[in-house]
Structures are given as C-alpha cells and as structure tokens.
mmCIF file with all atom_site columns, C-alpha atoms in Angstrom:
data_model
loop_
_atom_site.group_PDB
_atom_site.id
_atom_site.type_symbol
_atom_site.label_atom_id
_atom_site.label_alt_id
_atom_site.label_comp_id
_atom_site.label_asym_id
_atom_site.label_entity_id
_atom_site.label_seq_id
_atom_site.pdbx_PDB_ins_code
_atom_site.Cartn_x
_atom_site.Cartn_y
_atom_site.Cartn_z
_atom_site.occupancy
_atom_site.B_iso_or_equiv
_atom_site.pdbx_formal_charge
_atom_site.auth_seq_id
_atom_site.auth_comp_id
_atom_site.auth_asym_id
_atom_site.auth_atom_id
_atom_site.pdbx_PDB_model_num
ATOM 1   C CA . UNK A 1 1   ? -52.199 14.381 21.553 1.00 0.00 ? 9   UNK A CA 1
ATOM 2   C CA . UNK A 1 2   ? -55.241 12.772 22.581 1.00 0.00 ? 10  UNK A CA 1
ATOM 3   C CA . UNK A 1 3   ? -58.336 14.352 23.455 1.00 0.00 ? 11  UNK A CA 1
ATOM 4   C CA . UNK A 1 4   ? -58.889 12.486 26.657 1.00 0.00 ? 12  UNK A CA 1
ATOM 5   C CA . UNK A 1 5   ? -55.972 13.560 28.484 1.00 0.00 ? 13  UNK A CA 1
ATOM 6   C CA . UNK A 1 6   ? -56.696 16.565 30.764 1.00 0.00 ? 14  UNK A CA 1
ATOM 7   C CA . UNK A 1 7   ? -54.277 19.320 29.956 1.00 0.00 ? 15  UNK A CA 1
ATOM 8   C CA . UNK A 1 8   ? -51.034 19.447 32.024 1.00 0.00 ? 16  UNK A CA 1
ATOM 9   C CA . UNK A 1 9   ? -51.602 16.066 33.798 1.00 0.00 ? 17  UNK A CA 1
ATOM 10  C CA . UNK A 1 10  ? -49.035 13.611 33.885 1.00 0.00 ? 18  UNK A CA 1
ATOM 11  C CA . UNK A 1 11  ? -50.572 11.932 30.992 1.00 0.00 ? 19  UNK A CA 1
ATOM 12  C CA . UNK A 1 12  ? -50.460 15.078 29.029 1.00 0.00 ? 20  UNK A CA 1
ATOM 13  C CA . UNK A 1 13  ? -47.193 15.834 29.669 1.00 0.00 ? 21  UNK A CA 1
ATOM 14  C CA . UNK A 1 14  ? -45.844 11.901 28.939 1.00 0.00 ? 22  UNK A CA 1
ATOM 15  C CA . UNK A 1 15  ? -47.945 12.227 25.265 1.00 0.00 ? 23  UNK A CA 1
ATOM 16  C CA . UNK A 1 16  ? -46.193 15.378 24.772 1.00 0.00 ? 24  UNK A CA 1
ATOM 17  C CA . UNK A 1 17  ? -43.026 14.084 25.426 1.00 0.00 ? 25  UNK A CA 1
ATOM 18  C CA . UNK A 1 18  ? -43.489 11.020 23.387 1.00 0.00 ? 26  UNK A CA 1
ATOM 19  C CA . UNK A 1 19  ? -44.601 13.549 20.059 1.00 0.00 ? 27  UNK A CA 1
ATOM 20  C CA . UNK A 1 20  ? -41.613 15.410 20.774 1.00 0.00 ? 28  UNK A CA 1
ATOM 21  C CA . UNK A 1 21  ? -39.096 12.592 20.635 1.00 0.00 ? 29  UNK A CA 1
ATOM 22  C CA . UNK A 1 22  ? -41.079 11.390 17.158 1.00 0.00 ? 30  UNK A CA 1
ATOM 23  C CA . UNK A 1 23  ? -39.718 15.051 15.961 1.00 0.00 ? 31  UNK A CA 1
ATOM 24  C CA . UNK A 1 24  ? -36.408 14.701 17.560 1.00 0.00 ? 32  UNK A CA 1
ATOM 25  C CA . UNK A 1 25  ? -35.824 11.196 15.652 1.00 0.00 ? 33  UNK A CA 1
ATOM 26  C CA . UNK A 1 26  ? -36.905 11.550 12.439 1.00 0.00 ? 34  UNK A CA 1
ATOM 27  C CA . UNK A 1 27  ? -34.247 14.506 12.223 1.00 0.00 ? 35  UNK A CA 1
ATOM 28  C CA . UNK A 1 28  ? -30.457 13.418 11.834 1.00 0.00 ? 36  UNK A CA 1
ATOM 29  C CA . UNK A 1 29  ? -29.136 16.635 12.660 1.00 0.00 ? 37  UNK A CA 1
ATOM 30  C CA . UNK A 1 30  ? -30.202 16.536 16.225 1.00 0.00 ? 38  UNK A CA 1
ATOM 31  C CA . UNK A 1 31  ? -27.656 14.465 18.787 1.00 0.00 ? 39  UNK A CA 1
ATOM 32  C CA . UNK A 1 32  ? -29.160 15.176 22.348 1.00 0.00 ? 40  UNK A CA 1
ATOM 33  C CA . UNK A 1 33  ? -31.979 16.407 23.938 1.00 0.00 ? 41  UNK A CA 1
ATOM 34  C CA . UNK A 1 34  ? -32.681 17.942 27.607 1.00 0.00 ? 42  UNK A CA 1
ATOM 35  C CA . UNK A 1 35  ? -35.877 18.069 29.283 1.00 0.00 ? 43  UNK A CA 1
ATOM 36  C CA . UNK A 1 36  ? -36.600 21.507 30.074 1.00 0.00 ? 44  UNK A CA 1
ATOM 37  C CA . UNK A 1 37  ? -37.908 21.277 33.870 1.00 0.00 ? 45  UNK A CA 1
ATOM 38  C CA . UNK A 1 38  ? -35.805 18.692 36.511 1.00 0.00 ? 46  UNK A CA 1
ATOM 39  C CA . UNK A 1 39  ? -38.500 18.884 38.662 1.00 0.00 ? 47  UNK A CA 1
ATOM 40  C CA . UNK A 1 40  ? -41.786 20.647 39.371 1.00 0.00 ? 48  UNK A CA 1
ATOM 41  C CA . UNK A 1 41  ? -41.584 24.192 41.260 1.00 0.00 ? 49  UNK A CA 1
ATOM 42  C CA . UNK A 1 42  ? -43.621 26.971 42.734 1.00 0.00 ? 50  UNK A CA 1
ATOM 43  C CA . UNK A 1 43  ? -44.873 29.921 41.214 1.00 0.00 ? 51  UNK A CA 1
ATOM 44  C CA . UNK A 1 44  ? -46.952 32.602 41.979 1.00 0.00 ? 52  UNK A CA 1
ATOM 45  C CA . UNK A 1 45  ? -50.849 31.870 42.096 1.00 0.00 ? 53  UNK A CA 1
ATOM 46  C CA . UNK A 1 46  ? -53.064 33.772 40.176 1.00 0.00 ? 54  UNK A CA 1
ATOM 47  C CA . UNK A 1 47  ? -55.396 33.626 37.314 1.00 0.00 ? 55  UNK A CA 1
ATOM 48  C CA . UNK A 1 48  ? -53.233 32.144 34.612 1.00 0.00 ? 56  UNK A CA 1
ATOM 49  C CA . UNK A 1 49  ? -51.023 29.437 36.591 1.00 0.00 ? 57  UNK A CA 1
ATOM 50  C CA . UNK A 1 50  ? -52.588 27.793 40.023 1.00 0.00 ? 58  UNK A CA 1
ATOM 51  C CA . UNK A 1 51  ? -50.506 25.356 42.051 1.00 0.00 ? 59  UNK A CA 1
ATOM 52  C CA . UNK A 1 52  ? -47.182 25.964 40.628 1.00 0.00 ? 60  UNK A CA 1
ATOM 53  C CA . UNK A 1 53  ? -45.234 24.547 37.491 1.00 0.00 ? 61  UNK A CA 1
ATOM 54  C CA . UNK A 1 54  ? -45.932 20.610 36.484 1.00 0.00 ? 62  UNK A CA 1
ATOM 55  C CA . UNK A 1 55  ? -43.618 20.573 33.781 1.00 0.00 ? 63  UNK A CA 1
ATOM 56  C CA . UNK A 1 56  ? -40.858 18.425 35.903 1.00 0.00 ? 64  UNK A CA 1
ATOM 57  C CA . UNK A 1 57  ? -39.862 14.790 35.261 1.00 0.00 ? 65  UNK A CA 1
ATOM 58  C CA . UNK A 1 58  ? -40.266 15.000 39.161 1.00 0.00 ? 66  UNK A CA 1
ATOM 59  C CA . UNK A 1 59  ? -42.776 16.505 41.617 1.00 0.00 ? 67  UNK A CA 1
ATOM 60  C CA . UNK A 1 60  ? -41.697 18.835 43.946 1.00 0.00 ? 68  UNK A CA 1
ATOM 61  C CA . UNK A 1 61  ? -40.846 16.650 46.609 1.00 0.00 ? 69  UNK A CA 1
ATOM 62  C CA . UNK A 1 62  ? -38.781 14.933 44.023 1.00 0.00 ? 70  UNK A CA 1
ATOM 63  C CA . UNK A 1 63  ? -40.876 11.721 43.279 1.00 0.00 ? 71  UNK A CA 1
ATOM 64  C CA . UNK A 1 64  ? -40.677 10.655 39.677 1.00 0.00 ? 72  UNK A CA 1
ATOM 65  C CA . UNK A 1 65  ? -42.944 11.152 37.223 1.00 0.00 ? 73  UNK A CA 1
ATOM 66  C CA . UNK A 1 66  ? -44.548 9.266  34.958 1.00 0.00 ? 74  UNK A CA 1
ATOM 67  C CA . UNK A 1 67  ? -42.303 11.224 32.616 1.00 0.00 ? 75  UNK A CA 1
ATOM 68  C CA . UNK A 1 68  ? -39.426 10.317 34.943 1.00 0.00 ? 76  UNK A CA 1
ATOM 69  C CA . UNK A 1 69  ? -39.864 6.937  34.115 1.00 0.00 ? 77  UNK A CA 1
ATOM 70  C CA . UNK A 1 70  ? -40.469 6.736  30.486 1.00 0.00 ? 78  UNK A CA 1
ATOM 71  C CA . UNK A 1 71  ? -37.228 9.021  29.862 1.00 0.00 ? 79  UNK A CA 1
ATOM 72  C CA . UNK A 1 72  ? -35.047 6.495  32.194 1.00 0.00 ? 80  UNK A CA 1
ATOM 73  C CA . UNK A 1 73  ? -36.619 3.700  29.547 1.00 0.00 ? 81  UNK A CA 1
ATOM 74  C CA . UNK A 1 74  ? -35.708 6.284  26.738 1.00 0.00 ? 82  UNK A CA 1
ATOM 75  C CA . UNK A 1 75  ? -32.234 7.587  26.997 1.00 0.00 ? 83  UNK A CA 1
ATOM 76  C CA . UNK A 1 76  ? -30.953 4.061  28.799 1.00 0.00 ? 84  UNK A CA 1
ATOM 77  C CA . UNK A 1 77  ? -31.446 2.444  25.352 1.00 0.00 ? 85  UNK A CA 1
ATOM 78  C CA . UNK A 1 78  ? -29.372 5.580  23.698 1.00 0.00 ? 86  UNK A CA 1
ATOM 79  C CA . UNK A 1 79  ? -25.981 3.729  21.861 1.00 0.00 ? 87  UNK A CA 1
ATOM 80  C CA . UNK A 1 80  ? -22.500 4.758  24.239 1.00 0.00 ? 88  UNK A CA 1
ATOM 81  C CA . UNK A 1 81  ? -21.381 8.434  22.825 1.00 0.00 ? 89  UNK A CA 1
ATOM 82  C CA . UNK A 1 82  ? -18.478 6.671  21.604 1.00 0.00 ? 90  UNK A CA 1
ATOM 83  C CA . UNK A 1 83  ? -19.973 4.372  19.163 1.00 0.00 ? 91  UNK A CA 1
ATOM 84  C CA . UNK A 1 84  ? -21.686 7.668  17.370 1.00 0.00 ? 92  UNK A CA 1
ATOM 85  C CA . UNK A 1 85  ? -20.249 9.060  14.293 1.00 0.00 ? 93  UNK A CA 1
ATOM 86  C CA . UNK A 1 86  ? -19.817 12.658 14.693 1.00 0.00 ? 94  UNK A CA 1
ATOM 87  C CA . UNK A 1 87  ? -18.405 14.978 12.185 1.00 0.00 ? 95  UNK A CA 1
ATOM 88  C CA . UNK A 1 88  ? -15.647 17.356 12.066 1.00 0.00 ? 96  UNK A CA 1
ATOM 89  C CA . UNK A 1 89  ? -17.639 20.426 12.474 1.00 0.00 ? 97  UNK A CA 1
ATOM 90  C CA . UNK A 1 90  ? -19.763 18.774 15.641 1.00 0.00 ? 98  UNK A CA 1
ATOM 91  C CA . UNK A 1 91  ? -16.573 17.736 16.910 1.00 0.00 ? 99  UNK A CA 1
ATOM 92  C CA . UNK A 1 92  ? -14.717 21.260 16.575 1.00 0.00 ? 100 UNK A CA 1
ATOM 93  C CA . UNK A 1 93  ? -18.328 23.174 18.220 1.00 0.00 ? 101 UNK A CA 1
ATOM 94  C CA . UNK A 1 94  ? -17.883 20.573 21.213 1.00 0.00 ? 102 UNK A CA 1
ATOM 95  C CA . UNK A 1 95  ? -14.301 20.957 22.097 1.00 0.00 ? 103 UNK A CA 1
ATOM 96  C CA . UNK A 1 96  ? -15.284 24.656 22.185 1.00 0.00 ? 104 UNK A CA 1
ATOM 97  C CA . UNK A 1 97  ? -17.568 24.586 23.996 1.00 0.00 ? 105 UNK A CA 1
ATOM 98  C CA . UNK A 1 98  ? -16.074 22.136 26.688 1.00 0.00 ? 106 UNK A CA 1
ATOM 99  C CA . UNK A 1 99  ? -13.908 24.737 28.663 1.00 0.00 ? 107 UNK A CA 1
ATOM 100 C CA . UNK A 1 100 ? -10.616 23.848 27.482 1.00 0.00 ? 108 UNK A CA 1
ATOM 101 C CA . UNK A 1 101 ? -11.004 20.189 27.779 1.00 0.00 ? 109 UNK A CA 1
ATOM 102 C CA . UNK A 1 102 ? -11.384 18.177 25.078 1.00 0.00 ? 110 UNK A CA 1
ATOM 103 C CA . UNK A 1 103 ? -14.452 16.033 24.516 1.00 0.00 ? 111 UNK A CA 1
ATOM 104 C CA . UNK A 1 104 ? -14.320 14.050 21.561 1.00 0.00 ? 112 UNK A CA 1
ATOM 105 C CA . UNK A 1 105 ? -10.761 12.858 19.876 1.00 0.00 ? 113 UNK A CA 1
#
C-alpha cells in the first residue's frame, strides 16, 4: 500500500484491491473471487466507525466507485467459463453445490 493514501478512501480501497488480486493470481488453486461489499451502507456512529461502511464498489446512492470501475476493467478481461479447464473434483463440488442443476458437463 502506499503511504500517501488516506486510510479507507477510495484510493485506499482501489490499492487494496489491486494487492489482493496480485495474491489471488499468483495462486492456481483459486477460480473466482467476490468483492465482499456491493455497495456502501450505514452503520451505527460512534467512536470506532463514523459515517457508515466505505467498503462498497458503490456509494450508497449507488454511484460507482473508483473500485467499481477498475473491477468492470478486471473481470471483463476474465477468459468465458467455458474455455477454463476445471478438474474432476471442482467439477463434482460445483454440481453440488448448484441445487440440482448441473453446472459444468
């Protein structure tokens, strides 16, 4: 991270972001990823968190992000599902987990 960006800002959060998906990449093993907030939301106000949760790819009022934008750059450039190479065992833990409908052939 770099030392000029203020903590929780947009430009925090994109740096973080872009350190995670360094970790996610180098590592074969992993075959999705999910941001963990949509969107920005209210919490109570005291001491430890003021002005609600910024860890959204979208403010409250559902405006992107810088975030937003970068992971629309991100996962558009992501191969089809199709073209992947999945094993047996990935295969057999997705069609369980699908609800009775299968997801990969």
């Amino acid at each position: 991270m770099s030392y000029l960006s203020v903590q929780w800002s947009e430009e925090y959060q994109l740096e973080y972001l872009e350190q995670q998906h360094i970790a996610f990449d180098s590592c074969d093993a992993i075959i999705g990823e999910q941001m963990w907030n949509f969107a920005d939301f209210q919490t109570w106000e005291g001491i430890i968190r003021m002005d609600g949760n910024k860890k959204g790819a979208f403010t409250r009022n559902r405006q992107p992000k810088m975030s937003a934008h970068y992971l629309k750059k991100r996962w558009s450039q992501i191969p089809d599902q199709k073209q992947l190479i999945i094993s047996d065992s990935a295969k057999w833990h997705l069609n369980r987990h699908s609800l009775g409908q299968s997801v990969i052939e």
